[in-house]
Coordinates of C-alpha atoms in Angstrom, one line a residue:
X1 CA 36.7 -19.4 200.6
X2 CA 35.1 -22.2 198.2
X3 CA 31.7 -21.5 196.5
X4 CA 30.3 -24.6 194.8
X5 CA 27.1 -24.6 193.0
X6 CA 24.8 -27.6 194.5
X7 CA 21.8 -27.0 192.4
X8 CA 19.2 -24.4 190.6
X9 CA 15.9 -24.4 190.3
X10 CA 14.1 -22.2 187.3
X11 CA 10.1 -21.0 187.8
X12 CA 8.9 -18.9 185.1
X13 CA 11.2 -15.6 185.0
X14 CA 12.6 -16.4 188.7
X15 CA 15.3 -18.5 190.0
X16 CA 16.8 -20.1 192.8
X17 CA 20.3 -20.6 193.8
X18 CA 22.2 -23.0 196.4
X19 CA 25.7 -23.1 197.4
X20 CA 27.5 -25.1 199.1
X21 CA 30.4 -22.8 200.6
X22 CA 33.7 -23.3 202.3
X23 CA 35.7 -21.2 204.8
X24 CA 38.9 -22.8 205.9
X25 CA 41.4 -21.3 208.0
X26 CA 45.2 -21.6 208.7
X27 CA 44.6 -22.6 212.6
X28 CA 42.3 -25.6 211.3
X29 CA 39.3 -23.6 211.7
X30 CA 36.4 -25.1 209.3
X31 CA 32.7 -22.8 208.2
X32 CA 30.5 -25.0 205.8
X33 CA 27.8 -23.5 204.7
X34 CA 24.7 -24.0 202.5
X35 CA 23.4 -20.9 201.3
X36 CA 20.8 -19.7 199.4
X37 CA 20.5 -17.0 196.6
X38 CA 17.1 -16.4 195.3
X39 CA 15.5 -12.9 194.0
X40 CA 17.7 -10.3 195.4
X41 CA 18.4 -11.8 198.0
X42 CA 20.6 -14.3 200.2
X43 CA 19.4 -17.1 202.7
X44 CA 22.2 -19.0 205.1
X45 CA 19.9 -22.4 205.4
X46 CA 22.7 -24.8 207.2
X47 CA 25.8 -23.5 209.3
X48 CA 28.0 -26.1 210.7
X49 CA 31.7 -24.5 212.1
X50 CA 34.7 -25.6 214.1
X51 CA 34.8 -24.3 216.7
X52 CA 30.8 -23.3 217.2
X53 CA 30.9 -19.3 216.3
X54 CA 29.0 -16.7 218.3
X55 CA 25.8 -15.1 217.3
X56 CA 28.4 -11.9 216.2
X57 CA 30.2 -13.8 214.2
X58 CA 27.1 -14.9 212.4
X59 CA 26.3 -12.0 212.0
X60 CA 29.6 -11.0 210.3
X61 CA 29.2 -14.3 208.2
X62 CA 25.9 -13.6 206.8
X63 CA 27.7 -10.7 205.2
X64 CA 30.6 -12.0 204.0
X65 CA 29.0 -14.4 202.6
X66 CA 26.0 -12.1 200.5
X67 CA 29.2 -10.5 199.0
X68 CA 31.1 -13.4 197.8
X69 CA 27.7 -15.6 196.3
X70 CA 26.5 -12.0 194.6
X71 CA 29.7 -12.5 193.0
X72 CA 29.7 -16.1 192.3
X73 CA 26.3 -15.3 190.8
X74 CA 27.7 -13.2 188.2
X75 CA 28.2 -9.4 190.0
X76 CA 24.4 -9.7 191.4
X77 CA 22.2 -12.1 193.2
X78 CA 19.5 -10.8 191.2
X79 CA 18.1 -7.8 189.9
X80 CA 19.5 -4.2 190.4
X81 CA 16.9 -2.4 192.8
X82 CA 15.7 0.2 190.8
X83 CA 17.5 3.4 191.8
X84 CA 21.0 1.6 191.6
X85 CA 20.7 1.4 188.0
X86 CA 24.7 1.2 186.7
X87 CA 26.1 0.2 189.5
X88 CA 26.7 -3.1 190.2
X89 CA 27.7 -4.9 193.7
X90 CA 31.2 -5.7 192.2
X91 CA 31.8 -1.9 191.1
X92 CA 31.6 -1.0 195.3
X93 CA 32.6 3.0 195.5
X94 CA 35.0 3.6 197.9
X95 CA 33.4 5.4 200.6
X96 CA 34.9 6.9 203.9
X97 CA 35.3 5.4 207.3
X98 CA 34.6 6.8 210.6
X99 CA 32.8 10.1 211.2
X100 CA 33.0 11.4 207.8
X101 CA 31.3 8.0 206.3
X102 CA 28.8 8.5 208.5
X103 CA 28.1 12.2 207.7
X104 CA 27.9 11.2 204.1
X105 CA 25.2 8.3 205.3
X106 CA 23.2 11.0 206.8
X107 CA 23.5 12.9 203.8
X108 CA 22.2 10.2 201.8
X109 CA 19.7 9.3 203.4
X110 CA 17.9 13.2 204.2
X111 CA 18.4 13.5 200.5
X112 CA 16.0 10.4 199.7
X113 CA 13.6 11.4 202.5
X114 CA 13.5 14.7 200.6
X115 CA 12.8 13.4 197.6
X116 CA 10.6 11.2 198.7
X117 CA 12.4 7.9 198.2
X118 CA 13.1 4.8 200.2
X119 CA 16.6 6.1 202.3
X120 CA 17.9 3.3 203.1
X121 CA 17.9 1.7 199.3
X122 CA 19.5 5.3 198.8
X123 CA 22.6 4.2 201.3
X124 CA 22.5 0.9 199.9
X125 CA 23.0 2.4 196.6
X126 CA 25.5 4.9 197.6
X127 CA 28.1 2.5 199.7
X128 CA 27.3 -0.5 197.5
X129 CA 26.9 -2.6 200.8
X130 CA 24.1 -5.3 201.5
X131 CA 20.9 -3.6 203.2
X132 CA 22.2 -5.2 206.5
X133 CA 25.6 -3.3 206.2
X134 CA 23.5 -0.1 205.1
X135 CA 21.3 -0.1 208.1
X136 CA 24.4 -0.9 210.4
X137 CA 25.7 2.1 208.9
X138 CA 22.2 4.5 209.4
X139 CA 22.1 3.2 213.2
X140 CA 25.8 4.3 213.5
X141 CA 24.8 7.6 212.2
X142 CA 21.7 8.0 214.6
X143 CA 23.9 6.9 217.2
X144 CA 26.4 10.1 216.4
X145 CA 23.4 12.3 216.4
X146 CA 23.7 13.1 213.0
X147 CA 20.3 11.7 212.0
X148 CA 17.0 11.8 214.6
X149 CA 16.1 8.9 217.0
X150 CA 14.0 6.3 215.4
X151 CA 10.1 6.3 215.8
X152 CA 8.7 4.1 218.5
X153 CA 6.7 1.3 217.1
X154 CA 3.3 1.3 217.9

C-alpha cells in the first residue's frame, strides 16, 4: 500500500488531511483511493478499483485504510479520545480472538456502563480498533448472548 499526502489545510487549532492511497495487488488488481483525515476521524471521498469491489469489501477497506492513514498521520488521526490517554493506535494490545475476545468485549463494555462511561469508547480503548471494528466486535458479543439485545429505536 502507497499513502501520499495530496494536500492540508490548517483552520485555527484544527486540520485537515487528504491522501491519495494506493493498493496494488500481485494478480493486477488496482484500489486508488482519496481519503480524508480530519479531527479524529477518517473520510474515503473517491474509490475507484479494478475489478469494482463489493459493498463488503468496502466495508473491509474503510478499515484498512483508517489504520494505515492514522499511521501515516504520525500514530493518530487526531486527538486521543479522552479515556485512551497513553495508548496510542500504533501501540494496539493484543487481544483474543473468538469467544474469549468477545467475553472480554462484554466485560469492557458492563464495566463502562457501570461506571457510567461511554462503552463503546471503552472497547475502542481496550482493543485499540477503529469505533467501526469496536462495534462489529459489541454486535458479535450480543449476537453470543453475552451482552442484552439492543433497544428498539423509537
Amino acid at each position: 500500500m502507497t499513502v501520499r499526502p495530496a494536500w492540508e489545510v490548517r483552520e485555527n487549532e484544527d486540520t485537515t488531511r487528504w491522501f491519495d492511497v494506493r493498493l496494488a495487488f500481485s494478480d493486477g488488481a488496482r484500489v486508488d483511493a482519496l481519503a480524508v483525515v480530519a479531527g479524529a476521524g477518517v473520510c474515503v471521498e473517491d474509490v475507484r478499483a479494478q475489478p469494482a469491489l463489493s459493498l463488503d469489501d468496502l466495508a473491509v477497506l474503510a478499515d484498512w485504510l483508517e489504520e494505515s492513514l492514522a499511521e501515516a498521520c504520525g500514530a493518530a488521526a487526531g486527538p486521543v479520545p479522552e479515556g485512551c490517554q497513553g495508548q496510542g493506535r500504533r501501540a494496539r494490545p493484543a487481544w483474543p480472538r473468538g469467544a474469549e475476545g468477545r467475553r472480554l468485549v462484554a466485560q469492557e463494555y458492563r464495566a463502562a456502563q457501570r461506571e457510567g462511561a461511554d462503552p463503546v469508547l471503552a472497547v475502542m480503548c481496550a482493543t485499540g480498533h477503529s469505533r467501526r471494528k469496536s462495534l462489529r466486535l459489541i454486535g458479535q458479543a450480543r449476537d453470543a448472548g453475552l451482552l442484552t439485545p439492543r433497544r428498539a429505536r423509537r
